[in-house]
Structure formats: C-alpha cells, structure tokens
Short mmCIF file of C-alpha atoms and ligand atoms in Angstrom, two decimals:
data_model
loop_
_atom_site.label_atom_id
_atom_site.label_comp_id
_atom_site.label_asym_id
_atom_site.label_seq_id
_atom_site.Cartn_x
_atom_site.Cartn_y
_atom_site.Cartn_z
CA UNK A 1 -121.59 101.18 -80.51
CA UNK A 2 -120.08 98.53 -78.30
CA UNK A 3 -116.50 97.98 -77.25
CA UNK A 4 -114.91 94.72 -78.23
CA UNK A 5 -114.15 92.67 -75.15
CA UNK A 6 -112.20 89.47 -74.73
CA UNK A 7 -112.91 87.56 -71.55
CA UNK A 8 -110.34 85.54 -69.71
CA UNK A 9 -111.82 82.45 -68.06
CA UNK A 10 -110.54 79.33 -66.36
CA UNK A 11 -110.72 77.30 -63.19
CA UNK A 12 -109.09 78.58 -59.99
CA UNK A 13 -105.28 78.53 -60.11
CA UNK A 14 -105.14 77.98 -63.87
CA UNK A 15 -103.16 81.20 -64.07
CA UNK A 16 -105.78 83.78 -65.11
CA UNK A 17 -104.50 86.61 -62.91
CA UNK A 18 -100.93 85.88 -63.94
CA UNK A 19 -101.99 85.82 -67.56
CA UNK A 20 -103.84 89.13 -67.23
CA UNK A 21 -100.88 90.71 -65.48
CA UNK A 22 -98.64 89.42 -68.21
CA UNK A 23 -100.77 90.61 -71.05
CA UNK A 24 -102.04 93.93 -69.81
CA UNK A 25 -99.67 96.78 -69.95
CA UNK A 26 -99.21 98.34 -66.56
CA UNK A 27 -96.66 100.73 -67.97
CA UNK A 28 -99.08 102.20 -70.52
CA UNK A 29 -100.02 105.79 -69.90
CA UNK A 30 -103.34 106.10 -68.08
CA UNK A 31 -106.04 106.75 -70.62
CA UNK A 32 -103.97 105.52 -73.53
CA UNK A 33 -106.96 103.65 -74.86
CA UNK A 34 -110.23 104.65 -76.40
CA UNK A 35 -112.63 102.86 -74.06
CA UNK A 36 -115.04 104.83 -72.00
CA UNK A 37 -116.26 102.25 -69.51
CA UNK A 38 -113.39 100.43 -67.88
CA UNK A 39 -114.55 98.20 -65.05
CA UNK A 40 -112.18 97.27 -62.23
CA UNK A 41 -111.81 93.74 -63.54
CA UNK A 42 -110.98 94.94 -67.06
CA UNK A 43 -107.45 95.23 -68.32
CA UNK A 44 -106.12 96.69 -71.53
CA UNK A 45 -103.98 94.44 -73.67
CA UNK A 46 -102.02 95.71 -76.64
CA UNK A 47 -101.76 93.30 -79.52
CA UNK A 48 -99.34 93.73 -82.41
CA UNK A 49 -100.34 94.33 -86.03
CA UNK A 50 -98.32 95.48 -89.03
CA UNK A 51 -98.73 99.24 -89.17
CA UNK A 52 -98.99 100.74 -92.67
CA UNK A 53 -96.43 103.37 -91.68
CA UNK A 54 -93.73 100.80 -92.43
CA UNK A 55 -95.00 100.09 -95.94
CA UNK A 56 -95.03 103.79 -96.74
CA UNK A 57 -91.67 104.47 -95.13
CA UNK A 58 -93.13 106.77 -92.50
CA UNK A 59 -92.28 104.96 -89.29
CA UNK A 60 -90.63 108.02 -87.81
CA UNK A 61 -93.80 110.07 -88.28
CA UNK A 62 -96.21 107.43 -86.98
CA UNK A 63 -98.23 108.83 -84.09
CA UNK A 64 -100.96 106.51 -82.81
CA UNK A 65 -103.52 108.26 -80.68
CA UNK A 66 -103.89 105.07 -78.64
CA UNK A 67 -101.39 102.30 -78.07
CA UNK A 68 -98.00 102.72 -79.69
CA UNK A 69 -96.02 101.93 -82.81
CA UNK A 70 -92.45 100.69 -82.67
CA UNK A 71 -90.77 100.60 -86.05
CA UNK A 72 -93.92 99.55 -87.87
CA UNK A 73 -95.16 97.14 -85.23
CA UNK A 74 -98.30 98.73 -83.92
CA UNK A 75 -99.76 97.79 -80.55
CA UNK A 76 -103.50 98.24 -80.67
CA UNK A 77 -105.46 98.36 -77.41
CA UNK A 78 -108.22 95.90 -76.65
CA UNK A 79 -110.15 95.18 -73.47
CA UNK A 80 -109.58 91.97 -71.59
CA UNK A 81 -112.09 91.09 -68.92
CA UNK A 82 -111.23 88.91 -65.96
CA UNK A 83 -114.21 86.66 -65.36
CA UNK A 84 -113.72 85.02 -62.01
CA UNK A 85 -115.77 82.37 -60.31
CA UNK A 86 -115.81 79.49 -62.72
CA UNK A 87 -115.98 76.35 -60.61
CA UNK A 88 -117.57 72.99 -61.33
CA UNK A 89 -121.35 73.45 -61.13
CA UNK A 90 -121.28 77.14 -62.14
CA UNK A 91 -124.38 76.65 -64.29
CA UNK A 92 -126.20 75.37 -61.17
CA UNK A 93 -125.15 78.44 -59.22
CA UNK A 94 -122.02 77.04 -57.57
CA UNK A 95 -119.24 79.48 -56.69
CA UNK A 96 -119.94 82.76 -58.40
CA UNK A 97 -121.81 80.74 -61.04
CA UNK A 98 -124.54 83.16 -62.03
CA UNK A 99 -122.31 86.18 -61.77
CA UNK A 100 -119.73 84.40 -63.91
CA UNK A 101 -122.19 83.49 -66.61
CA UNK A 102 -123.73 86.95 -66.52
CA UNK A 103 -120.32 88.54 -67.06
CA UNK A 104 -119.84 86.39 -70.14
CA UNK A 105 -122.62 88.32 -71.87
CA UNK A 106 -120.19 91.21 -72.29
CA UNK A 107 -117.56 89.12 -74.01
CA UNK A 108 -117.05 88.77 -77.75
CA UNK A 109 -114.46 86.02 -77.51
CA UNK A 110 -113.10 83.89 -74.70
CA UNK A 111 -109.58 83.04 -73.69
CA UNK A 112 -109.73 79.81 -71.74
CA UNK A 113 -106.63 79.62 -69.55
CA UNK A 114 -105.92 75.94 -68.93
CA UNK A 115 -103.27 74.66 -66.53
CA UNK A 116 -101.63 72.18 -68.89
CA UNK A 117 -99.14 70.92 -66.30
CA UNK A 118 -101.73 68.70 -64.62
CA UNK A 119 -100.67 69.97 -61.18
CA UNK A 120 -104.08 71.37 -60.21
CA UNK A 121 -107.37 69.44 -60.09
CA UNK A 122 -110.82 70.53 -61.34
CA UNK A 123 -111.19 72.83 -58.33
CA UNK A 124 -107.71 74.28 -58.58
CA UNK A 125 -106.28 72.23 -55.69
CA UNK A 126 -102.71 71.01 -55.97
CA UNK A 127 -102.36 67.48 -57.29
CA UNK A 128 -100.28 65.40 -59.70
CA UNK A 129 -101.17 63.81 -63.01
CA UNK A 130 -104.51 65.57 -63.52
CA UNK A 131 -105.74 65.38 -67.12
CA UNK A 132 -106.32 68.96 -68.38
CA UNK A 133 -108.58 67.73 -71.19
CA UNK A 134 -111.26 67.54 -68.52
CA UNK A 135 -111.01 71.33 -68.05
CA UNK A 136 -111.41 72.08 -71.75
CA UNK A 137 -114.60 70.02 -71.97
CA UNK A 138 -115.88 71.36 -68.71
CA UNK A 139 -115.93 75.09 -69.60
CA UNK A 140 -117.97 74.43 -72.68
CA UNK A 141 -120.19 72.08 -70.71
CA UNK A 142 -120.95 74.74 -68.08
CA UNK A 143 -121.87 77.41 -70.63
CA UNK A 144 -123.87 74.89 -72.61
CA UNK A 145 -125.82 73.75 -69.54
CA UNK A 146 -126.57 77.33 -68.61
CA UNK A 147 -128.00 78.27 -72.02
CA UNK A 148 -129.69 74.92 -72.59
CA UNK A 149 -131.24 75.00 -69.11
CA UNK A 150 -132.73 78.45 -69.68
CA UNK A 151 -134.18 77.35 -73.00
CA UNK A 152 -135.38 73.93 -72.00
CA UNK A 153 -137.33 74.99 -68.95
CA UNK A 154 -139.58 77.27 -71.01
CA UNK A 155 -139.56 75.25 -74.20
CA UNK A 156 -143.27 74.45 -74.47
CA UNK A 157 -144.17 78.09 -73.86
CA UNK A 158 -141.60 79.25 -76.43
CA UNK A 159 -142.98 76.88 -79.06
CA UNK A 160 -146.62 77.82 -78.34
CA UNK A 161 -145.84 81.47 -78.91
CA UNK A 162 -143.72 80.65 -81.96
CA UNK A 163 -146.66 78.86 -83.59
CA UNK A 164 -149.23 81.48 -82.53
CA UNK A 165 -147.33 84.48 -83.92
CA UNK A 166 -146.06 82.56 -86.98
CA UNK A 167 -142.52 83.77 -86.35
CA UNK A 168 -139.51 82.38 -88.19
CA UNK A 169 -137.22 80.01 -86.31
CA UNK A 170 -134.47 82.65 -86.31
CA UNK A 171 -136.82 85.28 -84.88
CA UNK A 172 -138.02 83.05 -82.06
CA UNK A 173 -134.49 81.97 -81.21
CA UNK A 174 -133.33 85.56 -81.37
CA UNK A 175 -135.90 86.43 -78.69
CA UNK A 176 -134.34 83.76 -76.52
CA UNK A 177 -130.70 84.45 -77.29
CA UNK A 178 -130.66 88.26 -77.39
CA UNK A 179 -130.03 88.27 -73.63
CA UNK A 180 -126.65 86.69 -74.39
CA UNK A 181 -125.82 89.58 -76.66
CA UNK A 182 -126.76 87.87 -79.94
CA UNK A 183 -128.03 89.68 -83.01
CA UNK A 184 -130.53 88.19 -85.46
CA UNK A 185 -127.79 87.58 -88.00
CA UNK A 186 -125.68 85.72 -85.46
CA UNK A 187 -128.69 83.53 -84.63
CA UNK A 188 -129.23 82.89 -88.34
CA UNK A 189 -125.58 81.88 -88.69
CA UNK A 190 -125.98 79.50 -85.74
CA UNK A 191 -129.00 77.93 -87.42
CA UNK A 192 -127.09 77.51 -90.69
CA UNK A 193 -124.16 76.02 -88.82
CA UNK A 194 -126.41 73.52 -87.01
CA UNK A 195 -127.96 72.29 -90.26
CA UNK A 196 -131.35 72.02 -88.52
CA UNK A 197 -134.17 72.22 -91.05
CA UNK A 198 -137.18 70.79 -89.18
CA UNK A 199 -139.91 73.15 -87.93
CA UNK A 200 -139.38 74.24 -84.36
CA UNK A 201 -142.55 72.63 -82.99
CA UNK A 202 -141.12 69.21 -83.85
CA UNK A 203 -137.75 69.72 -82.14
CA UNK A 204 -136.65 67.04 -79.70
CA UNK A 205 -134.33 67.64 -76.78
CA UNK A 206 -131.39 66.57 -79.02
CA UNK A 207 -132.27 69.30 -81.52
CA UNK A 208 -132.22 71.94 -78.77
CA UNK A 209 -128.83 70.63 -77.65
CA UNK A 210 -127.61 70.89 -81.23
CA UNK A 211 -128.74 74.48 -81.71
CA UNK A 212 -127.15 75.51 -78.39
CA UNK A 213 -123.92 73.88 -79.58
CA UNK A 214 -123.93 75.82 -82.83
CA UNK A 215 -124.87 79.02 -81.00
CA UNK A 216 -121.93 78.57 -78.62
CA UNK A 217 -119.53 78.26 -81.54
CA UNK A 218 -120.83 81.45 -83.13
CA UNK A 219 -121.32 83.52 -80.01
CA UNK A 220 -118.31 82.55 -77.90
CA UNK A 221 -115.35 81.76 -80.14
CA UNK A 222 -112.73 80.45 -77.75
CA UNK A 223 -108.96 80.37 -77.76
CA UNK A 224 -107.38 77.84 -75.47
CA UNK A 225 -104.25 79.10 -73.72
CA UNK A 226 -102.34 76.06 -72.54
CA UNK A 227 -100.57 77.71 -69.65
CA UNK A 228 -97.64 76.66 -67.45
CA UNK A 229 -95.70 75.15 -70.36
CA UNK A 230 -92.57 75.62 -68.27
CA UNK A 231 -93.52 72.74 -65.94
CA UNK A 232 -92.27 69.17 -66.52
CA UNK A 233 -95.52 67.28 -67.23
CA UNK A 234 -96.83 69.87 -69.67
CA UNK A 235 -95.18 68.31 -72.72
CA UNK A 236 -97.13 65.09 -72.78
CA UNK A 237 -100.42 66.86 -72.04
CA UNK A 238 -99.76 69.36 -74.84
CA UNK A 239 -99.29 66.63 -77.46
CA UNK A 240 -102.45 64.88 -76.30
CA UNK A 241 -104.53 68.07 -76.52
CA UNK A 242 -103.01 69.08 -79.86
CA UNK A 243 -104.10 65.78 -81.35
CA UNK A 244 -107.67 66.16 -80.15
CA UNK A 245 -108.49 69.84 -80.79
CA UNK A 246 -108.30 72.37 -83.60
CA UNK A 247 -104.68 73.54 -83.42
CA UNK A 248 -105.68 76.95 -84.76
CA UNK A 249 -107.49 77.62 -81.52
CA UNK A 250 -104.66 76.60 -79.22
CA UNK A 251 -101.72 78.69 -78.03
CA UNK A 252 -98.99 77.60 -75.63
CA UNK A 253 -98.11 80.08 -72.90
CA UNK A 254 -96.18 80.70 -69.76
CA UNK A 255 -97.72 83.62 -67.94
CA UNK A 256 -95.18 83.25 -65.17
CA UNK A 257 -92.23 83.57 -67.55
CA UNK A 258 -93.73 86.65 -69.18
CA UNK A 259 -94.41 88.37 -65.84
CA UNK A 260 -90.88 87.55 -64.72
CA UNK A 261 -89.26 88.91 -67.90
CA UNK A 262 -91.36 92.06 -67.91
CA UNK A 263 -90.49 92.73 -64.31
CA UNK A 264 -86.76 92.37 -64.97
CA UNK A 265 -87.07 94.58 -68.02
CA UNK A 266 -88.81 97.26 -65.96
CA UNK A 267 -86.15 97.02 -63.27
CA UNK A 268 -83.50 97.43 -65.96
CA UNK A 269 -81.86 94.05 -65.44
CA UNK A 270 -82.57 92.92 -68.98
CA UNK A 271 -83.76 94.23 -72.29
CA UNK A 272 -86.72 92.13 -73.33
CA UNK A 273 -88.74 92.43 -76.48
CA UNK A 274 -92.25 91.15 -75.80
CA UNK A 275 -93.50 88.40 -78.06
CA UNK A 276 -89.97 87.29 -78.96
CA UNK A 277 -87.16 85.20 -77.45
CA UNK A 278 -84.93 88.24 -77.44
CA UNK A 279 -83.47 88.83 -73.96
CA UNK A 280 -80.29 90.84 -73.52
CA UNK A 281 -78.26 91.40 -70.39
CA UNK A 282 -75.43 93.68 -69.35
CA UNK A 283 -72.99 91.07 -70.72
CA UNK A 284 -74.64 91.36 -74.15
CA UNK A 285 -74.87 95.15 -73.99
CA UNK A 286 -71.95 96.38 -71.90
CA UNK A 287 -72.48 100.02 -72.89
CA UNK A 288 -76.14 100.04 -71.89
CA UNK A 289 -77.55 101.30 -68.60
CA UNK A 290 -78.61 97.74 -67.67
CA UNK A 291 -77.78 96.57 -64.16
CA UNK A 292 -75.42 93.60 -63.71
CA UNK A 293 -77.03 90.27 -62.74
CA UNK A 294 -76.10 88.15 -59.76
CA UNK A 295 -75.65 84.42 -60.29
CA UNK A 296 -79.08 83.49 -58.96
CA UNK A 297 -80.89 85.85 -61.32
CA UNK A 298 -78.69 84.80 -64.21
CA UNK A 299 -79.64 81.16 -63.57
CA UNK A 300 -83.33 81.95 -63.43
CA UNK A 301 -83.17 83.80 -66.73
CA UNK A 302 -81.32 80.90 -68.34
CA UNK A 303 -83.96 78.51 -67.05
CA UNK A 304 -86.74 80.59 -68.62
CA UNK A 305 -84.76 80.69 -71.86
CA UNK A 306 -84.22 76.91 -71.87
CA UNK A 307 -87.70 75.87 -70.76
CA UNK A 308 -89.76 78.47 -72.61
CA UNK A 309 -88.13 80.94 -74.97
CA UNK A 310 -85.79 78.65 -76.91
CA UNK A 311 -88.29 75.79 -77.04
CA UNK A 312 -91.37 77.75 -78.03
CA UNK A 313 -89.98 80.99 -79.48
CA UNK A 314 -91.74 83.22 -76.97
CA UNK A 315 -93.81 83.10 -73.77
CA UNK A 316 -96.88 82.95 -76.03
CA UNK A 317 -99.05 85.40 -74.11
CA UNK A 318 -99.19 87.98 -76.91
CA UNK A 319 -100.07 85.27 -79.40
CA UNK A 320 -103.07 84.34 -77.29
CA UNK A 321 -104.58 87.81 -77.59
CA UNK A 322 -103.66 87.99 -81.24
CA UNK A 323 -105.40 84.67 -81.91
CA UNK A 324 -108.52 85.87 -80.09
CA UNK A 325 -108.65 88.96 -82.32
CA UNK A 326 -108.01 86.76 -85.36
CA UNK A 327 -110.78 84.36 -84.51
CA UNK A 328 -113.20 87.29 -84.43
CA UNK A 329 -112.00 88.26 -87.91
CA UNK A 330 -111.52 91.90 -86.89
CA UNK A 331 -110.11 94.15 -89.60
CA UNK A 332 -107.94 97.13 -88.60
CA UNK A 333 -108.83 100.22 -90.63
CA UNK A 334 -107.12 103.59 -90.86
CA UNK A 335 -109.10 106.74 -91.64
CA UNK A 336 -106.79 109.40 -93.07
CA UNK A 337 -107.19 112.98 -94.27
CA UNK A 338 -104.75 112.59 -97.12
CA UNK A 339 -103.70 109.58 -99.15
CA UNK A 340 -100.33 111.14 -99.88
CA UNK A 341 -99.22 112.30 -96.46
CA UNK A 342 -101.49 110.01 -94.33
CA UNK A 343 -101.61 112.88 -91.89
CA UNK A 344 -104.61 113.91 -89.87
CA UNK A 345 -106.31 117.26 -89.46
CA UNK A 346 -103.49 118.99 -87.64
CA UNK A 347 -100.96 117.73 -90.16
CA UNK A 348 -98.77 116.28 -87.42
CA UNK A 349 -97.95 112.59 -87.34
CA UNK A 350 -99.41 109.90 -89.57
CA UNK A 351 -101.89 107.03 -89.16
CA UNK A 352 -103.15 108.45 -85.91
CA UNK A 353 -106.27 106.29 -85.72
CA UNK A 354 -106.75 102.57 -86.05
CA UNK A 355 -110.30 101.26 -85.84
CA UNK A 356 -111.02 97.56 -85.41
CA UNK A 357 -113.99 96.59 -87.56
CA UNK A 358 -116.18 93.54 -87.53
CA UNK A 359 -115.92 91.44 -90.67
CA UNK A 360 -118.41 92.61 -93.27
CA UNK A 361 -118.33 96.30 -92.29
CA UNK A 362 -118.98 98.48 -95.34
CA UNK A 363 -117.28 101.74 -96.29
CA UNK A 364 -120.37 103.79 -95.38
CA UNK A 365 -120.71 102.03 -92.04
CA UNK A 366 -117.06 102.79 -91.37
CA UNK A 367 -117.71 106.46 -92.22
CA UNK A 368 -120.44 106.52 -89.60
CA UNK A 369 -118.13 104.95 -87.01
CA UNK A 370 -115.41 107.49 -87.73
CA UNK A 371 -117.93 110.31 -87.41
CA UNK A 372 -121.71 110.43 -88.06
CA UNK A 373 -121.21 113.78 -89.81
CA UNK A 374 -119.08 112.05 -92.46
CA UNK A 375 -121.82 109.53 -93.15
CA UNK A 376 -124.38 112.35 -93.30
CA UNK A 377 -122.45 114.42 -95.82
CA UNK A 378 -120.83 111.43 -97.53
CA UNK A 379 -119.76 111.94 -101.14
CA UNK A 380 -117.36 109.07 -101.62
CA UNK A 381 -114.24 107.31 -100.43
CA UNK A 382 -110.83 106.51 -101.82
CA UNK A 383 -108.06 104.17 -100.84
CA UNK A 384 -104.35 103.92 -101.73
CA UNK A 385 -103.52 105.16 -105.24
CA UNK A 386 -106.64 107.37 -105.06
CA UNK A 387 -108.65 104.36 -106.07
CA UNK A 388 -112.37 104.98 -105.60
CA UNK A 389 -114.27 102.51 -103.45
CA UNK A 390 -118.04 102.13 -103.26
CA UNK A 391 -120.06 102.85 -100.15
CA UNK A 392 -121.24 99.24 -100.00
CA UNK A 393 -117.76 97.79 -100.46
CA UNK A 394 -116.65 95.60 -97.60
CA UNK A 395 -113.54 96.78 -95.81
CA UNK A 396 -110.70 94.29 -95.97
CA UNK A 397 -106.97 94.46 -95.36
CA UNK A 398 -106.61 95.47 -99.04
CA UNK A 399 -108.64 98.70 -98.83
CA UNK A 400 -108.39 99.63 -95.17
CA UNK A 401 -106.62 102.97 -95.54
CA UNK A 402 -109.46 105.28 -96.41
CA UNK A 403 -109.95 108.94 -97.13
CA UNK A 404 -113.58 110.08 -97.05
CA UNK A 405 -114.91 112.86 -99.25
CA UNK A 406 -117.76 114.91 -97.84
CA UNK A 407 -120.06 117.55 -99.30
CA UNK A 408 -119.16 120.13 -96.70
CA UNK A 409 -116.54 120.82 -94.10
CA UNK A 410 -117.56 118.53 -91.30
CA UNK A 411 -116.58 118.55 -87.66
CA UNK A 412 -112.96 119.64 -87.36
CA UNK A 413 -111.73 116.13 -86.74
CA UNK A 414 -114.38 114.39 -88.77
CA UNK A 415 -112.87 113.35 -92.05
CA UNK A 416 -109.69 112.05 -90.54
CA UNK A 417 -110.42 110.60 -87.17
CA UNK A 418 -113.10 109.46 -84.79
CA UNK A 419 -114.55 112.51 -83.05
CA UNK A 420 -114.74 112.68 -79.31
CA UNK A 421 -118.24 111.18 -79.16
CA UNK A 422 -116.97 108.28 -81.17
CA UNK A 423 -113.43 107.88 -80.00
CA UNK A 424 -114.14 104.28 -79.50
CA UNK A 425 -111.52 103.58 -82.06
CA UNK A 426 -111.28 99.88 -81.59
CA UNK A 427 -114.80 98.85 -82.20
CA UNK A 428 -117.80 99.02 -84.41
CA UNK A 429 -121.49 98.50 -84.03
CA UNK A 430 -121.76 95.28 -85.96
CA UNK A 431 -122.05 91.64 -85.04
N1 GTP B 1 -95.01 77.38 -63.45
C1 GTP B 1 -95.97 78.27 -63.76
N2 GTP B 1 -96.79 78.71 -62.81
C2 GTP B 1 -97.75 79.60 -63.15
C3 GTP B 1 -97.92 80.06 -64.48
N3 GTP B 1 -98.95 80.94 -64.50
C4 GTP B 1 -99.41 81.01 -63.25
N4 GTP B 1 -98.69 80.20 -62.42
C5 GTP B 1 -98.85 80.00 -60.96
O1 GTP B 1 -100.09 79.36 -60.72
C6 GTP B 1 -100.66 79.85 -59.49
C7 GTP B 1 -102.05 80.36 -59.75
O2 GTP B 1 -101.97 81.46 -60.61
P1 GTP B 1 -103.07 82.63 -60.65
O3 GTP B 1 -102.66 83.55 -61.72
O4 GTP B 1 -103.28 83.18 -59.29
O5 GTP B 1 -104.35 81.77 -61.07
P2 GTP B 1 -105.86 82.21 -61.22
O6 GTP B 1 -106.42 81.40 -62.32
O7 GTP B 1 -105.99 83.68 -61.34
O8 GTP B 1 -106.46 81.71 -59.86
P3 GTP B 1 -107.75 82.23 -59.05
O9 GTP B 1 -107.46 83.63 -58.62
O10 GTP B 1 -107.80 81.27 -57.92
O11 GTP B 1 -108.92 82.11 -59.96
C8 GTP B 1 -99.71 80.93 -58.99
O12 GTP B 1 -98.86 80.34 -58.02
C9 GTP B 1 -98.92 81.32 -60.23
O13 GTP B 1 -97.61 81.79 -59.92
C10 GTP B 1 -97.01 79.58 -65.47
O14 GTP B 1 -97.06 79.92 -66.66
N5 GTP B 1 -96.07 78.68 -65.05
#
C-alpha cells in the first residue's frame, strides 16, 4: 500500500515554494489527512471533486473523515512533495542532483513549475526576455539523461544476462526500472507505447533512448504549471508554449496572487473562494465582520483581479493539482454501510470515506483496500439502486459508491470504512 504523491519540481526561483504555500492548506486541522509518513518537505493539498452528497441531497449530513465538504464540493487530501535542487546538470550530480533524482522515485506525477514571465534564467537568476521553453525541455532532458545514463553504462552486461536467462524484454527492463518505482505492467505499457519490436540484443543506442522516452511518459506524467502569469511578458510566452505542447497538460497559475488572496482572507480583509474569481470586500458585504480596506490594499486587490482573476477565471493553482490527479486517472470511491442512508457504522454523517483508486482497480481489490477482513469474508457488492456488481468489475465513476456484503460481522469499521491499519484512504496498491 503506497500513498499517492505528486512532486513539485522546477528551477530555482520558478515559484515552487510559493506554489506549495498556495496549494497546501495551512489552516487545515493537524492530522486531517490519512497519510502516515509525512516528511518535512511534504505538504497536503486538497483538491476539489463533486461529492455524491449533493446528488443525494445530503450535503448537510456530509462528514468527511479527511478533508472537507462545502455544499457538495469535496476537498480530498493528497500529498505534494517539494523536490528541491533541480539545476542544470542535475543528472551529472550538479546542485542536489542525485538527491533530487532520488526523491523523484517517490512521486507518481510531477508538477513542473515554470516561470513563464521570462524574468529568470536557467539558473534562476534575474534577467529579461528568457525563453521558458528551454526550461520545459530541460527538466525532461535531465530525468532522461539520468535514467538513460544508468542503463547505458551497464548495457552489455544487461543484454548478456537477458540472453542467458531467456527473460522477456519486459522482465529484463523491469529489473532495471524497478528502482524508479515501476511495476512490470508499467514497463509493459512503456514497451507498447514505444512500439519497439526488435529483440533486445539488437538494440542500438537510439532504441534505448526511445524506450527511456516511453518509460518517462508512463512513469512520470507531468503537468506544466506556467507560473507568474501576472507579469507583463507572460502573455507572449504562454501563446508560444500553448502552440507547441499538449494543452491538456498545461495550466496557467499565479502562486503569488493565490498566496496574497489567502492571506487577506485569513486576516478577514476579504472573503475569497479558492479556485474562483470570487473576492468580496467590506463594501460588497457591509454586514459582515470583514475589516475595511485602505486605499493601498484596495488597489492591490484590484490589480490581482485585473491581471489574474478576471483574465483567467482563477489563480489556477487548484487546477494544477486537479490536472495532476486527472492525468493519473485516479477514481474516487466511497465505501458505505448502507445504500439508502450512505451512513457509516456509527450512523452519524454520510460519505465519511473517499478512497482514491488507480485506474483498473477491481471491486474485490477495493474491498481489500477498505479492509482486508472484507476481502476475506467477501460475499458480494452492490452500488446505487442495490445493483449487484461483480468482484472483477472495474471501479469507475459510475459504480463508485459501494456497499460490501460479508459472510460474517467483520471488524467494527470494516464494511463501511478503511480500518485504522488501512486508513490510507487516498491510495491503493496498484500501478
Ligand atoms: N509575480 C509573481 N511572482 C511570483 C509568483 N510566484 C512566485 N513568485 C516570486 O518568485 C520568487 C521566487 O519564488 P519561490 O517560490 O521562492 O521560488 P522557488 O522555485 O521555490 O525557488 P527556490 O527556493 O530557489 O528553488 C519570489 O520572489 C516569489 O515571490 C507569481 O505567480 N507571480
């Protein structure tokens, strides 16, 4: 069972720390997440999904164990890892190179924070007119060089063993790639993606480059956060990048604007709804307990509205996390004790648990994640409308509210929620 982790990477001064501050919820209650091993450089982000409580008209009763639910918008916790030390030459050990690349092993997806304003060079030093496309290419280049280098230097030995033990290509590659946290099926997918058919002992250097390329795509899906959209030169760089790259993998953001708005919200100068352009002041809400703004603050807020909120609809930081979850194809699933009340064991509150599953997770696998006792005494499972679903059925957004039937009374919390040993309610074992 492994937690799902999204790593935040980028050159110095791209805005990683600001982004992490903006996206992680400092106001969340300590421990309001299911993860057991939080490292100092990990933050918890809460990304919004549609909570089923809305559909079933039970928003008032919704009681998430982790995260929160506001009128049917549920904020699900996920770990975001700050991976520092990416500088040009990381794959050759520059900066914190090896440490950086090592940390990447723990990540399921990457958020590449790119300074799109062109005001910092490749090393993060102040400049003007720098082309941020260089940064996008460079991150991939560093990771590619690292993996390719490790493979290439032992290639003849790898092939000799491959031939001697008559292993399949996927098996041999899996031996090499498992250190990067890859399963056999992920390696197989990489092979399929690469289209390489030739036997391994005939591979040229170009073929190795190709398989590393395909492996990178499978293993490190990456969302590009074009940050600092509030600065003047960003516009022209954004259009250039949008034309060149897959727009589904790009999100525009202003970490600075988000941090600013959150701070003012906390200090009760404004009411700000994260992920929207909705900012309200004392003038808008005279009866509220908001503090009045002085002219300077008022001007700064208007600037953020003009440069960011009204132009782009939001500061974009929440969308970045959401996109990273999307690119992994994670499916939220809700184990419930009853398909009529959606309550849990104690009968209080509804839809207490939300588990993020890897695509392809079956009903029986989900049962095991919720509690091994359920899988052990599994009799069947039903979804909305008491519709029976098979143990090998894949969980999708259409059947993700599930009530398990077991042959005996299991652990007190078993049939409705992850038990304490398995409270890791945003992850599953697959991938
Ligand atoms: N205008 C603007 N400035 C930003 C934005 N995000 C970050 N910055 C500024 O960019 C500078 C660098 O930001 P950091 O968050 O420290 O960058 P970093 O990537 O963590 O840098 P390192 O710690 O050196 O790796 C700071 O002065 C931030 O205030 C943004 O969206 N807009």
